[in-house]
Short mmCIF file of C-alpha atoms and ligand atoms in Angstrom, two decimals:
data_model
loop_
_atom_site.label_atom_id
_atom_site.label_comp_id
_atom_site.label_asym_id
_atom_site.label_seq_id
_atom_site.Cartn_x
_atom_site.Cartn_y
_atom_site.Cartn_z
CA MET A 1 51.86 -35.48 12.40
CA GLN A 2 50.39 -36.70 9.11
CA GLU A 3 49.97 -33.45 7.36
CA SER A 4 51.87 -30.26 7.61
CA SER A 5 50.20 -27.64 9.82
CA LEU A 6 51.90 -24.77 7.91
CA LYS A 7 49.49 -22.69 5.99
CA THR A 8 50.04 -19.46 3.90
CA LEU A 9 47.88 -16.43 4.69
CA GLU A 10 47.69 -13.77 1.89
CA LEU A 11 47.70 -10.31 3.44
CA VAL A 12 46.51 -7.17 1.62
CA ARG A 13 46.69 -3.71 3.11
CA ALA A 14 45.44 -0.73 1.08
CA TYR A 15 46.73 2.76 1.58
CA SER A 16 46.02 5.92 -0.29
CA ILE A 17 48.11 8.74 -1.66
CA PRO A 18 46.49 12.07 -2.33
CA ILE A 19 46.70 13.39 -5.80
CA ARG A 20 45.54 16.56 -7.56
CA ASP A 21 45.57 16.34 -11.28
CA PRO A 22 42.81 17.41 -13.76
CA ARG A 23 43.71 14.55 -15.98
CA VAL A 24 42.61 12.12 -13.32
CA SER A 25 39.06 13.32 -13.25
CA GLU A 26 38.86 13.24 -17.02
CA LEU A 27 40.07 9.69 -16.98
CA ILE A 28 37.60 8.65 -14.38
CA THR A 29 34.73 10.24 -16.21
CA TRP A 30 35.61 8.17 -19.30
CA TYR A 31 36.17 5.13 -17.22
CA VAL A 32 32.83 5.20 -15.43
CA TYR A 33 30.95 5.93 -18.69
CA ALA A 34 32.87 3.04 -20.57
CA LEU A 35 32.21 0.68 -17.58
CA GLN A 36 28.42 1.38 -17.62
CA LYS A 37 28.44 0.82 -21.37
CA ALA A 38 30.19 -2.47 -20.98
CA ILE A 39 27.73 -3.64 -18.27
CA ASP A 40 24.89 -2.59 -20.54
CA ILE A 41 26.27 -4.59 -23.33
CA ILE A 42 26.96 -7.70 -21.24
CA TRP A 43 23.54 -7.40 -19.54
CA ASN A 44 21.87 -7.40 -22.96
CA GLY A 45 23.69 -10.48 -23.85
CA VAL A 46 22.60 -12.40 -20.67
CA GLU A 47 20.51 -15.47 -21.42
CA TRP A 48 17.88 -16.67 -18.85
CA ARG A 49 17.47 -20.38 -18.89
CA TYR A 50 16.58 -23.42 -16.81
CA GLU A 51 19.66 -25.45 -15.73
CA PHE A 52 19.27 -29.18 -16.49
CA PRO A 53 20.26 -31.93 -14.02
CA ARG A 54 23.97 -32.92 -14.58
CA LEU A 55 26.59 -35.11 -13.13
CA CYS A 56 29.31 -33.56 -11.00
CA GLU A 57 32.42 -34.81 -9.32
CA LYS A 58 32.42 -34.25 -5.67
CA ASN A 59 35.19 -35.71 -3.33
CA GLY A 60 36.00 -38.28 -6.21
CA LYS A 61 32.45 -39.44 -6.43
CA LEU A 62 29.94 -38.71 -9.30
CA VAL A 63 26.88 -37.11 -7.95
CA ALA A 64 23.81 -35.89 -9.70
CA VAL A 65 23.08 -32.14 -9.39
CA THR A 66 19.44 -31.34 -9.61
CA GLY A 67 18.40 -28.73 -12.17
CA SER A 68 17.04 -25.38 -11.13
CA LYS A 69 13.37 -24.54 -10.68
CA VAL A 70 13.85 -20.87 -11.67
CA LYS A 71 15.64 -19.35 -14.66
CA VAL A 72 19.32 -18.81 -14.17
CA PRO A 73 21.34 -15.98 -15.83
CA ILE A 74 24.05 -17.15 -18.15
CA ILE A 75 26.68 -14.46 -18.77
CA PRO A 76 28.04 -14.36 -22.38
CA LYS A 77 31.75 -14.92 -22.34
CA ASP A 78 32.72 -16.42 -25.75
CA SER A 79 35.48 -14.78 -27.68
CA GLY A 80 33.27 -13.52 -30.35
CA PHE A 81 31.26 -11.58 -27.79
CA ARG A 82 34.35 -10.31 -26.07
CA ARG A 83 35.76 -9.06 -29.38
CA MET A 84 32.60 -7.24 -30.26
CA LEU A 85 32.51 -5.63 -26.75
CA ARG A 86 36.18 -4.59 -26.94
CA ASN A 87 35.72 -2.99 -30.43
CA GLU A 88 32.66 -1.17 -29.21
CA LEU A 89 34.48 0.29 -26.25
CA LEU A 90 37.61 1.18 -28.35
CA LYS A 91 35.34 3.46 -30.51
CA ASP A 92 35.46 6.28 -28.12
CA CYS A 93 38.52 5.63 -25.96
CA PRO A 94 41.14 8.28 -25.97
CA TYR A 95 43.37 6.37 -23.64
CA ALA A 96 45.79 3.52 -23.99
CA SER A 97 43.91 0.29 -25.07
CA HIS A 98 44.86 -1.46 -21.91
CA TRP A 99 42.30 0.75 -20.18
CA VAL A 100 39.54 -0.86 -22.27
CA ASP A 101 40.63 -4.28 -21.14
CA SER A 102 40.53 -3.13 -17.58
CA VAL A 103 36.97 -1.84 -18.07
CA ILE A 104 35.97 -5.18 -19.55
CA ARG A 105 37.38 -7.10 -16.61
CA THR A 106 35.87 -4.86 -13.99
CA ALA A 107 32.49 -5.08 -15.84
CA TYR A 108 32.63 -8.82 -15.84
CA SER A 109 33.43 -9.04 -12.20
CA ILE A 110 30.56 -6.66 -11.37
CA VAL A 111 28.10 -8.72 -13.38
CA GLU A 112 29.53 -11.99 -12.00
CA SER A 113 29.18 -10.80 -8.39
CA TRP A 114 25.67 -9.62 -9.11
CA ARG A 115 24.91 -13.08 -10.52
CA LYS A 116 26.26 -14.77 -7.35
CA ARG A 117 24.21 -12.53 -5.00
CA TYR A 118 21.17 -13.05 -7.22
CA LEU A 119 21.44 -16.75 -6.98
CA LYS A 120 21.73 -16.63 -3.24
CA GLY A 121 18.60 -14.42 -3.19
CA ARG A 122 20.56 -11.32 -2.09
CA ALA A 123 20.16 -9.20 -5.16
CA LYS A 124 17.17 -8.22 -7.30
CA LYS A 125 16.90 -9.05 -11.11
CA ALA A 126 18.21 -5.55 -12.00
CA LYS A 127 21.09 -4.33 -14.08
CA PRO A 128 24.10 -3.16 -12.01
CA LYS A 129 24.48 0.62 -12.06
CA ILE A 130 27.86 2.32 -11.44
CA LYS A 131 27.36 4.94 -8.79
CA ARG A 132 30.89 5.58 -7.68
CA ARG A 133 33.67 7.41 -9.44
CA PHE A 134 36.81 5.34 -9.83
CA ALA A 135 39.18 3.74 -12.33
CA ARG A 136 40.88 0.29 -11.76
CA CYS A 137 44.27 0.18 -13.17
CA LYS A 138 45.69 -2.99 -14.72
CA ILE A 139 49.16 -4.20 -13.89
CA THR A 140 50.09 -3.80 -17.45
CA LEU A 141 49.48 -0.11 -17.22
CA MET A 142 51.69 0.33 -14.17
CA LYS A 143 55.49 0.43 -13.77
CA VAL A 144 56.52 0.10 -10.18
CA ASP A 145 59.91 1.20 -8.87
CA TYR A 146 60.33 -0.37 -5.46
CA ASN A 147 63.59 1.44 -4.73
CA ALA A 148 62.34 4.91 -5.64
CA LYS A 149 58.85 3.97 -4.30
CA THR A 150 57.01 5.32 -7.27
CA ILE A 151 54.26 4.06 -9.55
CA ARG A 152 54.10 5.25 -13.10
CA ILE A 153 50.64 4.79 -14.62
CA THR A 154 50.19 5.03 -18.45
CA LEU A 155 47.30 7.22 -19.26
CA LYS A 156 47.90 7.47 -23.09
CA PRO A 157 50.88 6.25 -25.07
CA TRP A 158 53.72 8.40 -23.73
CA GLU A 159 51.60 10.18 -21.24
CA TYR A 160 52.00 9.22 -17.70
CA LEU A 161 50.73 9.91 -14.13
CA THR A 162 53.34 9.27 -11.37
CA VAL A 163 52.48 8.72 -7.67
CA SER A 164 55.05 8.09 -4.88
CA TRP A 165 54.65 6.58 -1.49
CA LYS A 166 58.08 7.61 -0.35
CA GLY A 167 58.01 9.14 3.11
CA ALA A 168 54.29 8.21 3.44
CA TRP A 169 53.34 7.38 7.05
CA PHE A 170 52.72 3.71 6.09
CA ASP A 171 56.03 3.36 4.32
CA ARG A 172 57.57 1.25 7.09
CA ARG A 173 54.56 -0.99 7.36
CA VAL A 174 54.78 -2.22 3.80
CA ARG A 175 58.55 -2.62 3.40
CA SER A 176 59.29 -5.53 1.04
CA TRP A 177 55.58 -5.98 0.17
CA THR A 178 54.58 -6.01 -3.43
CA ILE A 179 51.93 -3.81 -5.20
CA GLY A 180 48.75 -5.02 -6.84
CA GLU A 181 46.31 -3.19 -9.02
CA VAL A 182 45.74 0.40 -7.85
CA VAL A 183 42.31 2.17 -7.85
CA ILE A 184 42.22 5.87 -8.94
CA LYS A 185 39.82 8.16 -7.29
CA ASP A 186 39.29 11.84 -8.12
CA ASP A 187 41.48 12.98 -5.16
CA ARG A 188 43.64 9.87 -4.36
CA VAL A 189 45.31 6.74 -5.52
CA ILE A 190 44.52 3.55 -3.42
CA ILE A 191 47.46 1.11 -3.46
CA PRO A 192 47.03 -2.41 -2.29
CA PHE A 193 50.31 -3.83 -0.81
CA LYS A 194 50.42 -7.50 -0.67
CA ASN A 195 52.48 -9.98 1.28
CA SER A 196 52.18 -13.55 2.39
CA LYS A 197 52.76 -15.02 5.79
CA VAL A 198 53.34 -18.60 6.69
CA ILE A 199 51.42 -19.61 9.75
CA GLU A 200 51.94 -22.77 11.85
CA VAL A 201 48.41 -23.76 12.75
CA LYS A 202 48.14 -24.89 16.37
CA ARG A 203 44.53 -24.44 16.98
CA ILE A 204 41.25 -24.66 15.27
CA ILE A 205 38.51 -22.52 16.79
CA GLY A 206 34.76 -22.86 16.05
CA TRP A 207 32.88 -19.65 16.27
CA ASP A 208 29.12 -19.27 16.57
CA SER A 209 27.85 -15.76 15.81
CA ASN A 210 25.03 -14.36 17.82
CA GLU A 211 23.44 -10.96 18.16
CA LEU A 212 25.20 -10.08 21.47
CA THR A 213 28.12 -12.41 21.51
CA LEU A 214 30.57 -14.29 19.36
CA ASP A 215 31.08 -17.67 20.95
CA GLY A 216 34.11 -19.73 20.27
CA TYR A 217 35.47 -23.19 21.34
CA GLU A 218 38.81 -24.82 21.23
CA PRO A 219 39.73 -27.80 23.45
CA SER A 220 43.00 -26.43 24.94
CA ILE A 221 41.40 -23.05 25.75
CA GLY A 222 37.71 -23.88 26.46
CA PHE A 223 34.91 -21.54 25.54
CA ILE A 224 35.54 -17.98 24.48
CA HIS A 225 32.69 -15.27 24.78
CA VAL A 226 33.35 -12.09 22.81
CA ASP A 227 31.08 -9.29 23.82
CA LEU A 228 29.21 -7.70 20.82
CA ARG A 229 27.11 -5.31 22.86
CA PRO A 230 28.99 -2.20 21.66
CA LEU A 231 27.76 -2.99 18.13
CA GLN A 232 24.31 -3.14 19.45
CA SER A 233 24.65 0.25 21.15
CA ILE A 234 26.09 1.87 17.97
CA LYS A 235 23.04 0.61 16.16
CA ILE A 236 20.63 1.87 18.70
CA VAL A 237 22.27 5.36 19.03
CA TYR A 238 22.27 5.79 15.14
CA GLU A 239 18.74 4.50 14.73
CA LYS A 240 17.54 7.32 16.95
CA LYS A 241 19.65 9.87 15.17
CA LYS A 242 18.49 8.76 11.75
CA ALA A 243 14.92 8.70 12.83
CA VAL A 244 15.16 12.27 14.07
CA ALA A 245 16.81 13.43 10.69
CA GLN A 246 14.18 11.62 8.70
CA ALA A 247 11.41 13.20 10.70
CA LYS A 248 12.85 16.65 10.08
CA ASN A 249 13.23 15.69 6.33
CA LYS A 250 16.95 16.34 6.49
CA LYS A 251 18.32 13.93 3.95
CA GLU A 252 21.91 15.24 4.07
CA LEU A 253 22.03 14.84 7.85
CA TYR A 254 20.49 11.29 7.56
CA GLU A 255 23.25 10.30 5.07
CA LYS A 256 25.86 11.78 7.40
CA TYR A 257 24.66 9.65 10.29
CA LYS A 258 24.39 6.58 8.12
CA ALA A 259 28.01 6.97 6.99
CA ARG A 260 29.11 7.66 10.54
CA GLU A 261 27.35 4.45 11.76
CA LYS A 262 29.01 2.45 9.10
CA ASN A 263 32.41 3.80 10.08
CA ARG A 264 31.99 3.03 13.68
CA VAL A 265 30.81 -0.53 12.97
CA LYS A 266 33.64 -1.09 10.58
CA ASP A 267 36.12 0.30 13.20
CA PHE A 268 34.72 -1.95 15.86
CA ILE A 269 34.86 -5.07 13.63
CA ASN A 270 38.55 -4.14 12.60
CA LYS A 271 39.58 -3.90 16.23
CA LEU A 272 37.73 -7.04 17.20
CA SER A 273 39.47 -9.08 14.46
CA ALA A 274 42.89 -7.69 15.26
CA GLY A 275 42.29 -8.60 18.84
CA LEU A 276 41.27 -12.01 18.09
CA VAL A 277 44.40 -12.55 16.08
CA ARG A 278 46.50 -11.14 18.88
CA LEU A 279 44.69 -13.13 21.62
CA LEU A 280 44.60 -16.40 19.55
CA PRO A 281 47.55 -16.62 17.19
CA ASN A 282 48.32 -19.64 15.05
CA SER A 283 44.70 -20.45 14.59
CA ILE A 284 42.16 -21.29 11.92
CA HIS A 285 38.95 -19.43 12.79
CA VAL A 286 35.90 -21.42 11.58
CA PHE A 287 32.55 -19.77 10.90
CA GLU A 288 29.21 -21.09 9.60
CA ASP A 289 28.51 -20.29 5.97
CA LEU A 290 24.90 -19.32 5.78
CA ASP A 291 25.26 -18.36 2.22
CA LYS A 292 25.60 -21.85 0.98
CA GLU A 293 21.80 -22.02 0.72
CA SER A 294 21.00 -20.62 -2.80
CA LEU A 295 18.02 -19.76 -4.72
CA THR A 296 18.24 -22.84 -6.89
CA SER A 297 18.59 -25.36 -4.15
CA LYS A 298 15.45 -27.15 -2.90
CA GLU A 299 16.66 -27.11 0.74
CA LYS A 300 14.88 -24.64 2.90
CA VAL A 301 15.63 -26.31 6.27
CA ARG A 302 17.92 -23.64 7.63
CA ARG A 303 15.32 -21.04 7.73
CA GLY A 304 15.19 -20.76 11.45
CA ARG A 305 18.93 -20.53 11.76
CA ARG A 306 18.96 -17.97 8.95
CA LYS A 307 16.38 -15.89 10.68
CA ARG A 308 18.26 -16.04 13.90
CA ASN A 309 21.36 -14.89 12.13
CA ALA A 310 19.62 -12.02 10.25
CA GLY A 311 20.40 -9.50 13.05
CA THR A 312 23.95 -10.73 13.70
CA PRO A 313 27.09 -9.17 12.25
CA TRP A 314 28.56 -12.61 11.30
CA ARG A 315 29.04 -11.87 7.65
CA LYS A 316 31.08 -8.73 8.43
CA ILE A 317 33.09 -10.36 11.15
CA HIS A 318 33.91 -13.44 8.96
CA LYS A 319 34.96 -11.19 6.15
CA ARG A 320 37.26 -9.05 8.25
CA VAL A 321 38.82 -12.09 10.14
CA SER A 322 39.58 -13.75 6.83
CA GLU A 323 41.63 -10.65 5.89
CA VAL A 324 43.87 -10.89 8.92
CA ALA A 325 43.92 -14.60 9.85
CA LEU A 326 43.29 -18.04 8.39
CA THR A 327 39.59 -18.94 8.18
CA GLY A 328 37.36 -21.71 7.28
CA SER A 329 33.59 -22.27 6.92
CA VAL A 330 31.16 -25.08 7.41
CA SER A 331 27.63 -25.70 6.56
CA SER A 332 25.22 -24.27 9.15
CA LYS A 333 22.81 -27.17 9.10
CA TYR A 334 21.78 -28.25 12.62
CA THR A 335 24.77 -26.75 14.28
CA SER A 336 22.76 -25.89 17.34
CA ARG A 337 20.61 -29.01 17.45
CA GLU A 338 23.28 -31.77 17.60
CA CYS A 339 24.60 -33.16 20.78
CA PRO A 340 28.50 -32.49 20.79
CA LYS A 341 29.01 -35.45 22.97
CA CYS A 342 26.89 -38.33 21.53
CA GLY A 343 25.69 -36.85 18.20
CA PHE A 344 22.01 -37.12 18.86
CA ARG A 345 19.98 -34.60 16.93
CA VAL A 346 17.12 -32.99 18.73
CA LYS A 347 14.01 -32.02 16.62
CA THR A 348 12.99 -28.78 18.03
CA GLN A 349 15.03 -25.98 19.60
CA VAL A 350 13.54 -23.78 22.35
CA GLY A 351 15.34 -21.69 25.01
CA HIS A 352 18.91 -21.03 25.56
CA THR A 353 19.96 -24.39 26.99
CA PHE A 354 20.51 -27.55 25.03
CA GLU A 355 19.48 -30.72 26.75
CA CYS A 356 20.35 -34.08 25.20
CA PRO A 357 17.55 -36.73 25.74
CA ARG A 358 20.01 -39.42 25.02
CA CYS A 359 23.16 -38.78 27.10
CA GLY A 360 21.79 -36.02 29.36
CA LEU A 361 24.41 -33.39 28.34
CA LYS A 362 23.26 -29.90 29.38
CA MET A 363 24.91 -26.92 27.81
CA SER A 364 24.21 -23.42 26.37
CA ARG A 365 23.11 -23.47 22.84
CA GLN A 366 25.93 -21.10 21.70
CA ASN A 367 28.46 -23.39 23.22
CA VAL A 368 27.00 -26.43 21.49
CA ALA A 369 27.06 -24.62 18.18
CA ALA A 370 30.71 -23.52 18.55
CA MET A 371 31.75 -27.05 19.39
CA ASN A 372 29.82 -28.55 16.37
CA ILE A 373 31.09 -25.90 13.99
CA ARG A 374 34.66 -26.85 14.95
CA ARG A 375 34.06 -30.59 14.89
CA ARG A 376 32.43 -30.16 11.45
CA TYR A 377 35.40 -28.47 10.08
CA LEU A 378 37.84 -31.11 11.26
CA LYS A 379 35.60 -33.81 9.82
CA SER A 380 35.23 -32.10 6.45
CA LYS A 381 39.03 -31.83 6.03
CA HIS A 382 39.32 -35.66 6.22
CA ARG A 383 42.48 -35.39 8.06
CA MET A 384 43.96 -35.76 11.37
CA TRP A 385 45.67 -32.63 12.68
CA GLY A 386 48.42 -33.74 14.94
CA PHE A 387 47.68 -31.20 17.59
CA PRO A 388 48.92 -31.79 21.18
CA ARG A 389 46.07 -32.89 23.39
CA SER A 390 47.00 -30.66 26.28
CA LYS A 391 43.75 -31.15 28.28
CA ASP A 392 40.89 -33.45 28.53
CA PRO A 393 37.97 -31.97 26.41
CA GLU A 394 35.72 -32.85 29.26
CA GLU A 395 37.68 -30.55 31.46
CA THR A 396 38.03 -27.71 29.05
CA MET A 397 34.47 -27.76 28.26
CA ARG A 398 33.98 -26.11 31.62
CA VAL A 399 36.30 -23.30 31.07
CA GLU A 400 34.66 -19.95 30.01
CA LEU A 401 36.79 -17.05 28.89
CA ARG A 402 35.25 -13.57 28.35
CA ALA A 403 36.79 -11.04 26.06
CA GLY A 404 35.82 -7.55 24.95
CA VAL A 405 36.86 -4.51 22.90
CA THR A 406 37.12 -1.03 24.27
CA LEU A 407 36.15 1.75 22.04
CA ASN A 408 37.17 4.82 23.92
CA GLY A 409 38.58 7.37 21.47
CA ARG A 410 41.49 6.35 19.39
CA SER A 411 43.30 4.25 21.98
CA PRO A 412 44.28 0.86 20.84
CA MET A 413 41.95 -1.94 21.83
CA ILE A 414 42.38 -3.75 25.11
CA TRP A 415 41.35 -7.22 25.77
CA THR A 416 39.90 -7.80 29.11
CA PRO A 417 39.77 -11.42 30.19
CA MET A 418 37.29 -10.71 32.94
CA LYS A 419 36.82 -14.26 34.01
CA TRP A 420 39.11 -17.22 33.63
CA GLY A 421 37.99 -20.44 35.11
CA SER A 422 34.92 -22.69 35.32
CA GLU A 423 31.45 -21.32 35.35
CA GLY A 424 29.71 -24.66 35.32
CA GLN A 425 27.43 -24.85 32.34
ZN1 ZN B 1 24.00 -36.56 23.83
#
């Protein structure tokens, strides 16, 4: 083995503690007001300009990065600007000045994330507006007592808010975990507990996300097909309910269904991700990154693939899996058009079956994509992973495993490997 296969996974679990304190609502009201004010000031300082071609180092080589064809937002960050912003916010701040620093940091992260989404074509050219009531607490405003299981939050100098997680239902789950920045809501405090776990990587699995299935490949296992139809049915059920509510002009009901749909989708994806980790431990799960295409890049080749993925839940799945397991991502270019056996790239893609005109390989397109995603990841890492070659890939390429998530009530999810063995693709 040339390189260690030990990797660290950072785990975060957030739990909330209910609170009832009129001072909290007052704090949040100020926080949200100050946050919007900070965003307004930063937004007014944004400069829109063309990016010029420049040289960049990539894998030790100098490459020319082409400039942008559209104007790109440049966020003001210099110390002079920051000082002005801080002074402006301190003018009407009745709280400890660290709260102003928290506001500034949150404002910057909101504008930065808007910028990222804007450059990827996923956000409009519009100033972010704060709609939710919350206050993010800086570490410097918190004093955590891990023995007493309490957090003391400074509101004003010598004025504190204390929350405790002693005896909470999750207490045992987070023993010896550390605490990150808490988020305060009107009725609760959300505490993120952090821990890291060392994982010995034994497998790398390539995942291709489709509308009805998630298709994976790993040589020692074969192909893994995860049924995503329950997601589809959730969508259909709530589309109908929402349409009825809309026709009756009942906005509240519509919002209720929308929220319920979101919760059910989230619940399914959480169970699915937990199931994948249980079924396939010690793995790096590799997904395509369709976000790599940006507004400023000239490439538009992945349109077809992008369109095909528009209805798939790949982004949500990728995000959730990355919270519970090690993940990787690769470019989505040609993943379903390249022959995994000889590397030949076919020009057009029609139908569900891939047929290689050069070597004659015949295989489902999902399987081809899963294999290519995995191979691309290994290639991009420039390294040999010293995994045991348990089976001949030719042989495992014929193995198809099916897995699903049951959603009945609150019962834990069950994996049902309905079919082990060859299916002859
Ligand atoms: Zn071929």
